[in-house]
CSV table of C-alpha atoms and ligand atoms in Angstrom, one decimal:
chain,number,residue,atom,x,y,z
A,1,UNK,CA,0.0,0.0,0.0
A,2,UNK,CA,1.4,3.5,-0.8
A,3,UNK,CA,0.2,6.7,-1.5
A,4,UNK,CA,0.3,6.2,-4.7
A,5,UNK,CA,-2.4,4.0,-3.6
A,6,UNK,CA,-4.8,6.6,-2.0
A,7,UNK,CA,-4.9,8.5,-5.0
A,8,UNK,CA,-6.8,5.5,-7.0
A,9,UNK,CA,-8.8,5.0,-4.0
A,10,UNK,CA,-10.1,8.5,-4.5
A,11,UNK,CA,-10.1,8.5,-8.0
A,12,UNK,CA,-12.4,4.9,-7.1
A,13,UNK,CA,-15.0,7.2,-5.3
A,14,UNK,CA,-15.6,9.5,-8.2
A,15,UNK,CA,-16.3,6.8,-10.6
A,16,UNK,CA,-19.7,6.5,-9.2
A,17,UNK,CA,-20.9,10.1,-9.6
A,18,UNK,CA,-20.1,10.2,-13.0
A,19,UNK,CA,-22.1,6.9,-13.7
A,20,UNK,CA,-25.4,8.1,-15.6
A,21,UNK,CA,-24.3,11.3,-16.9
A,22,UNK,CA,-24.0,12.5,-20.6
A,23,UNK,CA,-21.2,15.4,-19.9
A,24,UNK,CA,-18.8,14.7,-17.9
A,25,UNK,CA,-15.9,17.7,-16.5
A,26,UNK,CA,-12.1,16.4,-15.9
A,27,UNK,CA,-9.6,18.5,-14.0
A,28,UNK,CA,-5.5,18.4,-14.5
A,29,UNK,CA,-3.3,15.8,-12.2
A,30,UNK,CA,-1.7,12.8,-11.0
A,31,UNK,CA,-5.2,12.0,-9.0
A,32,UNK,CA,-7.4,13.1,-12.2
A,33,UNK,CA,-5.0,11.2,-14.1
A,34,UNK,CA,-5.9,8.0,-12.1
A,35,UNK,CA,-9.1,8.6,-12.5
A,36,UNK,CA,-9.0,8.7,-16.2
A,37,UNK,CA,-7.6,5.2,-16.3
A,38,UNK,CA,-10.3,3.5,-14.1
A,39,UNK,CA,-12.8,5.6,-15.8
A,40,UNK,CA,-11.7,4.4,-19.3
A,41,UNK,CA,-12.8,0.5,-18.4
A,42,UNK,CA,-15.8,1.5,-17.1
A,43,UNK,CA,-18.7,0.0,-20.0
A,44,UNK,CA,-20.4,3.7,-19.6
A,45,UNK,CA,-17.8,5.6,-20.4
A,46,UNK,CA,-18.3,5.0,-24.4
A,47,UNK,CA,-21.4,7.0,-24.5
A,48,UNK,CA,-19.9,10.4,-22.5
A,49,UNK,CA,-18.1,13.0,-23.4
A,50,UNK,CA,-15.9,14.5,-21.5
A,51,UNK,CA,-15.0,18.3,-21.3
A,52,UNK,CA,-11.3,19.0,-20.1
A,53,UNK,CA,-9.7,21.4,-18.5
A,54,UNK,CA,-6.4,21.5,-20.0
A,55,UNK,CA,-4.3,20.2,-23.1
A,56,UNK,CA,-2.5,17.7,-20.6
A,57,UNK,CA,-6.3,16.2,-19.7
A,58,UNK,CA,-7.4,16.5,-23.5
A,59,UNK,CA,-4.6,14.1,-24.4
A,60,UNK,CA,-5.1,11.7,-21.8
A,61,UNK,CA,-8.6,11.0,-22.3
A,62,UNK,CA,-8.2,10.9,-26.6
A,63,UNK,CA,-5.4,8.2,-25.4
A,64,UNK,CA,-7.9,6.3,-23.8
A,65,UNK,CA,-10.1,7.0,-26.8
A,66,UNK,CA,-12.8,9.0,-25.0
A,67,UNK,CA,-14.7,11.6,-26.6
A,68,UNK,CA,-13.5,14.9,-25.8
A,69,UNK,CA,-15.3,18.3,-26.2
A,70,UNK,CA,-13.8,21.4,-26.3
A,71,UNK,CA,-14.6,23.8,-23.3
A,72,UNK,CA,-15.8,26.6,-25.3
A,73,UNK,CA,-18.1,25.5,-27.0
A,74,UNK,CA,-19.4,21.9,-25.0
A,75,UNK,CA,-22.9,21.8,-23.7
A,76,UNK,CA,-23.7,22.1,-19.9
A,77,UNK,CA,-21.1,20.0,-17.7
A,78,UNK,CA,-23.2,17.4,-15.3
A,79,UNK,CA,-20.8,16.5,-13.0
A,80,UNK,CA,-16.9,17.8,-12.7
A,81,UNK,CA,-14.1,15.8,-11.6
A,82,UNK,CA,-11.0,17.2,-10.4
A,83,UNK,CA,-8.0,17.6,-7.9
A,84,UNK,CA,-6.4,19.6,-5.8
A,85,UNK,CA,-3.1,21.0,-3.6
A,86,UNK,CA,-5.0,21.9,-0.7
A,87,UNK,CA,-8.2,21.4,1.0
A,88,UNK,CA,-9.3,23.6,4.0
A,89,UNK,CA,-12.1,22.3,6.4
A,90,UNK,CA,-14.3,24.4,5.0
A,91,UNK,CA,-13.9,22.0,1.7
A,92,UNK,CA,-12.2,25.9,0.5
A,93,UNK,CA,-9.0,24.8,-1.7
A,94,UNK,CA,-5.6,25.9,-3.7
A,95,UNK,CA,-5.4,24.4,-7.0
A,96,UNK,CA,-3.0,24.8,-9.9
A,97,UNK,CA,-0.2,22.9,-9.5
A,98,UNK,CA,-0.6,22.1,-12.6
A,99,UNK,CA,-1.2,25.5,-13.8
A,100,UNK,CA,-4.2,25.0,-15.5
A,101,UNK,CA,-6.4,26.4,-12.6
A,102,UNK,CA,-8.7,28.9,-14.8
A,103,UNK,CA,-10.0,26.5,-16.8
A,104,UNK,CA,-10.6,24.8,-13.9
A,105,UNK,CA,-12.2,27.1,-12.4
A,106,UNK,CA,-14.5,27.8,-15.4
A,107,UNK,CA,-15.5,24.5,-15.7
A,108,UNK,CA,-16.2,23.8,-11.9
A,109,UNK,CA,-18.2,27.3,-11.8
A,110,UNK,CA,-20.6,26.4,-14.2
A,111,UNK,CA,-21.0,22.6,-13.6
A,112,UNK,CA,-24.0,21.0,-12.0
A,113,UNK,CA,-22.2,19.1,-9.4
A,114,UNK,CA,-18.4,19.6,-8.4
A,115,UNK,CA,-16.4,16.3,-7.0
A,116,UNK,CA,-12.5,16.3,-5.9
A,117,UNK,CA,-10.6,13.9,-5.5
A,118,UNK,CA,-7.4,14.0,-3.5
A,119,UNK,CA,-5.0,12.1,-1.2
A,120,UNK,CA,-5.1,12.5,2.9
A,121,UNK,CA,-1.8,14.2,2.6
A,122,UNK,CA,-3.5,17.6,0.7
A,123,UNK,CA,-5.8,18.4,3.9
A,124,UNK,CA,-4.5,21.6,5.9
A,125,UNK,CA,-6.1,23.5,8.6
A,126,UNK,CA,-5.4,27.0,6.4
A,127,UNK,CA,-5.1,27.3,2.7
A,128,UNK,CA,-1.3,28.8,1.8
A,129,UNK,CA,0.3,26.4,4.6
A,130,UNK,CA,2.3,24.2,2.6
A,131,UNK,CA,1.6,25.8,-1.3
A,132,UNK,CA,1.3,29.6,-2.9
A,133,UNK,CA,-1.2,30.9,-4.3
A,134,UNK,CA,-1.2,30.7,-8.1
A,135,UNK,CA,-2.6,33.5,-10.1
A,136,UNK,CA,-2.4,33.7,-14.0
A,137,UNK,CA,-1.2,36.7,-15.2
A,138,UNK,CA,-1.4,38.4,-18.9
A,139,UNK,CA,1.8,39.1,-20.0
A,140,UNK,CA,1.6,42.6,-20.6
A,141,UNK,CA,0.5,43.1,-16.6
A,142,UNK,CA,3.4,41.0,-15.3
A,143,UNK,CA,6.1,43.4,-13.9
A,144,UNK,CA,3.2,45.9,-12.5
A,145,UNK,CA,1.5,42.9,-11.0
A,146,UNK,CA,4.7,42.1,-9.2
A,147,UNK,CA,5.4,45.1,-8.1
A,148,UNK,CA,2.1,45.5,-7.0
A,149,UNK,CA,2.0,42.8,-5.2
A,150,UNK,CA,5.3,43.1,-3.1
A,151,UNK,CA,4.2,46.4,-2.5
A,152,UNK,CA,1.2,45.3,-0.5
A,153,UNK,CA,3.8,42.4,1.2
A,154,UNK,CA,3.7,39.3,-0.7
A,155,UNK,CA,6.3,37.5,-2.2
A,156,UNK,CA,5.5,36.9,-5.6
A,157,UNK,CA,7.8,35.5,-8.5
A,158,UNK,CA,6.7,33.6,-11.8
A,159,UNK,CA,6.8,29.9,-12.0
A,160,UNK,CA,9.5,27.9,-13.8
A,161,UNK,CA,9.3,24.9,-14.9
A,162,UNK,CA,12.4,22.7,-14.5
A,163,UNK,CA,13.6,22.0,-17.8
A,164,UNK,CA,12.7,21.8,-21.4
A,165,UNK,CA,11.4,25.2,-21.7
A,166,UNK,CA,13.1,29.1,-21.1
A,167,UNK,CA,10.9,32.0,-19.3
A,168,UNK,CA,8.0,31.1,-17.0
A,169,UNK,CA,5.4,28.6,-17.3
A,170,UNK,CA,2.5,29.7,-19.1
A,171,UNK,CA,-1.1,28.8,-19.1
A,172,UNK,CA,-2.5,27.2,-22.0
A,173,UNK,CA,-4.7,30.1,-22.8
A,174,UNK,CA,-1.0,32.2,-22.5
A,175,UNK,CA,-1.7,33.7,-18.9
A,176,UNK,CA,1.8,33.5,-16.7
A,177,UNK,CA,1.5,31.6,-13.7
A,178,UNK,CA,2.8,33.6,-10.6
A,179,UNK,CA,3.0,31.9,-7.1
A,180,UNK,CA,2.5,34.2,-4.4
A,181,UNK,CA,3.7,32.9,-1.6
A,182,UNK,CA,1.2,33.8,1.2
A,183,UNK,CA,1.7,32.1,4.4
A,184,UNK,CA,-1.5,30.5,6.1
A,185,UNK,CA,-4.5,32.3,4.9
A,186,UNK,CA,-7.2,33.3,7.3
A,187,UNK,CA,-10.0,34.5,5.2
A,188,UNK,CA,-9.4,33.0,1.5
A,189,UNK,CA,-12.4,34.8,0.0
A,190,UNK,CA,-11.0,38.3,0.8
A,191,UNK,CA,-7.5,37.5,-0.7
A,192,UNK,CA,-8.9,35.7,-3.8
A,193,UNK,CA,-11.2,38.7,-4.2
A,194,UNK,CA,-7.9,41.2,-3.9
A,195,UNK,CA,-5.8,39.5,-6.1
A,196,UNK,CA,-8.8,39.1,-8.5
A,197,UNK,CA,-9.4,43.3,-8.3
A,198,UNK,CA,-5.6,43.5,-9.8
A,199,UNK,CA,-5.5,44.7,-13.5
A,200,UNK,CA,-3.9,42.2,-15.5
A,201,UNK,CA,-4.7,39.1,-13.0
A,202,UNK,CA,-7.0,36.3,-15.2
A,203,UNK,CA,-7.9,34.2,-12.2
A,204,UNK,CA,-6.4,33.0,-8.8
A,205,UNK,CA,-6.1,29.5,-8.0
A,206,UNK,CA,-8.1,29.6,-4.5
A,207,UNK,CA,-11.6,27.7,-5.0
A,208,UNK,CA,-13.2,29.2,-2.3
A,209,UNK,CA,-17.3,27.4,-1.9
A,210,UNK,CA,-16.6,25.1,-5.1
A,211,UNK,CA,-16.6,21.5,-3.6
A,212,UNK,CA,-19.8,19.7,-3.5
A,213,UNK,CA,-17.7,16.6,-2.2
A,214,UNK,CA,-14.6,16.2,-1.7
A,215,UNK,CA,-13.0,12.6,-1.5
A,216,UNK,CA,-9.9,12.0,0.5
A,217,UNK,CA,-7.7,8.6,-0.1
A,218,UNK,CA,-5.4,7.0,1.8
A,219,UNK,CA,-3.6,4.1,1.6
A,220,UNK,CA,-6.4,2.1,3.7
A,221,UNK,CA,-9.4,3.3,2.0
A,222,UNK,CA,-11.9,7.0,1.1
A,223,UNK,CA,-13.7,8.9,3.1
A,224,UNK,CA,-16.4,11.6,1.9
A,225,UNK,CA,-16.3,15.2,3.2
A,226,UNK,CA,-19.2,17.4,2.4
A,227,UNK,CA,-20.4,20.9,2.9
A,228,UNK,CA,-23.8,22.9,1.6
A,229,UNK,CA,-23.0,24.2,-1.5
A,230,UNK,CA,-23.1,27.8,-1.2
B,301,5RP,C1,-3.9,21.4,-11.7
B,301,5RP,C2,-4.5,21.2,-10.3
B,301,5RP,C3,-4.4,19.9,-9.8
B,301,5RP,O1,-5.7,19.4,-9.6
B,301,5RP,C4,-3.6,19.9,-8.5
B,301,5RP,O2,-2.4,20.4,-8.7
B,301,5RP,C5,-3.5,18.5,-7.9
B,301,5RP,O3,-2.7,17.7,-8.7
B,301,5RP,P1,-2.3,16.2,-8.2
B,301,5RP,O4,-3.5,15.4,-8.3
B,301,5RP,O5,-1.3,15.8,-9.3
B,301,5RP,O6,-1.7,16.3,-6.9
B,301,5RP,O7,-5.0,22.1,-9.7
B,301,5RP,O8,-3.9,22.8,-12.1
């Protein structure tokens, strides 16, 4: 048993609320990634079609030949799978470690029913305790942003990737993905709505009241966490 382990078992849970729908959402993700693999010997998964949230997830499920939609232009999402970097007990997360959180975000916004799926080790007490913030930037806002941003106390820098490519990581819609590096956050809805009234910031990668469910693996086995939706 690993932890490798309690990401399938949480990919295991979502199978089941995707079972009956037409339209299915898929985040970005090692756990997503899972999920796509277990969902692609599932019988029903022939007659969906899925709606991705990234190039990454597009490719994965046309590998597995699924049906894939484009987000722009794809009917109403049923049900929206996805993961995440941190979960708050008030089911309140950061995503985009994968940098693909504004698709995401689109897609979980507008979707009928939101599910994540993560391992036990992503739950925190406050948002920002082990990850920054990711915000997707447009290019021509970048050094004001920055500035901006250190200016009210944050530390802020662009994302590089490790190798293979030179300059920051970009989006796939071409945003640049800044982490700001926060510290614990006590109110996440004030902060996401700051760095959302920043000219030049696309979208922030704290999901603040998106979670209908949120299933945690571990090695063992999954448990369901739940809140109201709001
Ligand atoms: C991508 C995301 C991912 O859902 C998040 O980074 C979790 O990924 P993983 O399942 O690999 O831990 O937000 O933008």
């Amino acid at each position: 048993m690993s932890w490798e382990q309690a990401k399938v078992n949480a990919a295991k849970a979502a199978l089941s609320e995707v079972e009956g729908y037409r339209v299915v959402g898929v985040g970005t993700g090692s756990t997503v990634e899972k999920f796509i693999e277990l969902l692609a010997r599932e019988g029903f998964s022939k007659n969906q079609l899925y709606v991705p949230s990234s190039i990454d997830t597009a490719l994965k499920l046309s590998r597995w030949g699924l049906l894939v939609l484009d987000p722009g232009s794809a009917p109403e999402v049923e049900v929206y799978v996805d993961g995440a970097d941190e979960v708050d007990p008030e089911l309140n997360m950061i995503k985009g470690g994968g940098a693909a959180m504004t698709t995401e975000k689109i897609l979980a916004y507008y979707a009928r029913r939101r599910v994540f799926i993560v391992d036990q080790t992503k739950l925190v007490d406050k948002l920002g305790e082990k990850h920054p913030v990711p915000i997707e930037v447009l290019p021509c806002a970048l050094a004001p942003v920055l500035r901006e941003l250190e200016k009210r106390g944050f530390k802020a820098a662009p994302r590089y990737p490790g190798k293979g490519k030179a300059g920051p990581v970009m989006s796939d819609a071409g945003g640049v993905i800044v982490d700001v590096h926060t510290g614990p956050v006590s109110d996440p809805e004030k902060l996401n709505l700051m760095l959302r009234s920043l000219p030049g910031v696309v979208e922030t990668g704290l999901f603040v009241g998106y979670a209908d469910v949120v299933y945690v693996g571990s090695p063992e086995g999954c448990k369901a966490l739940t809140k109201a939706r709001r």
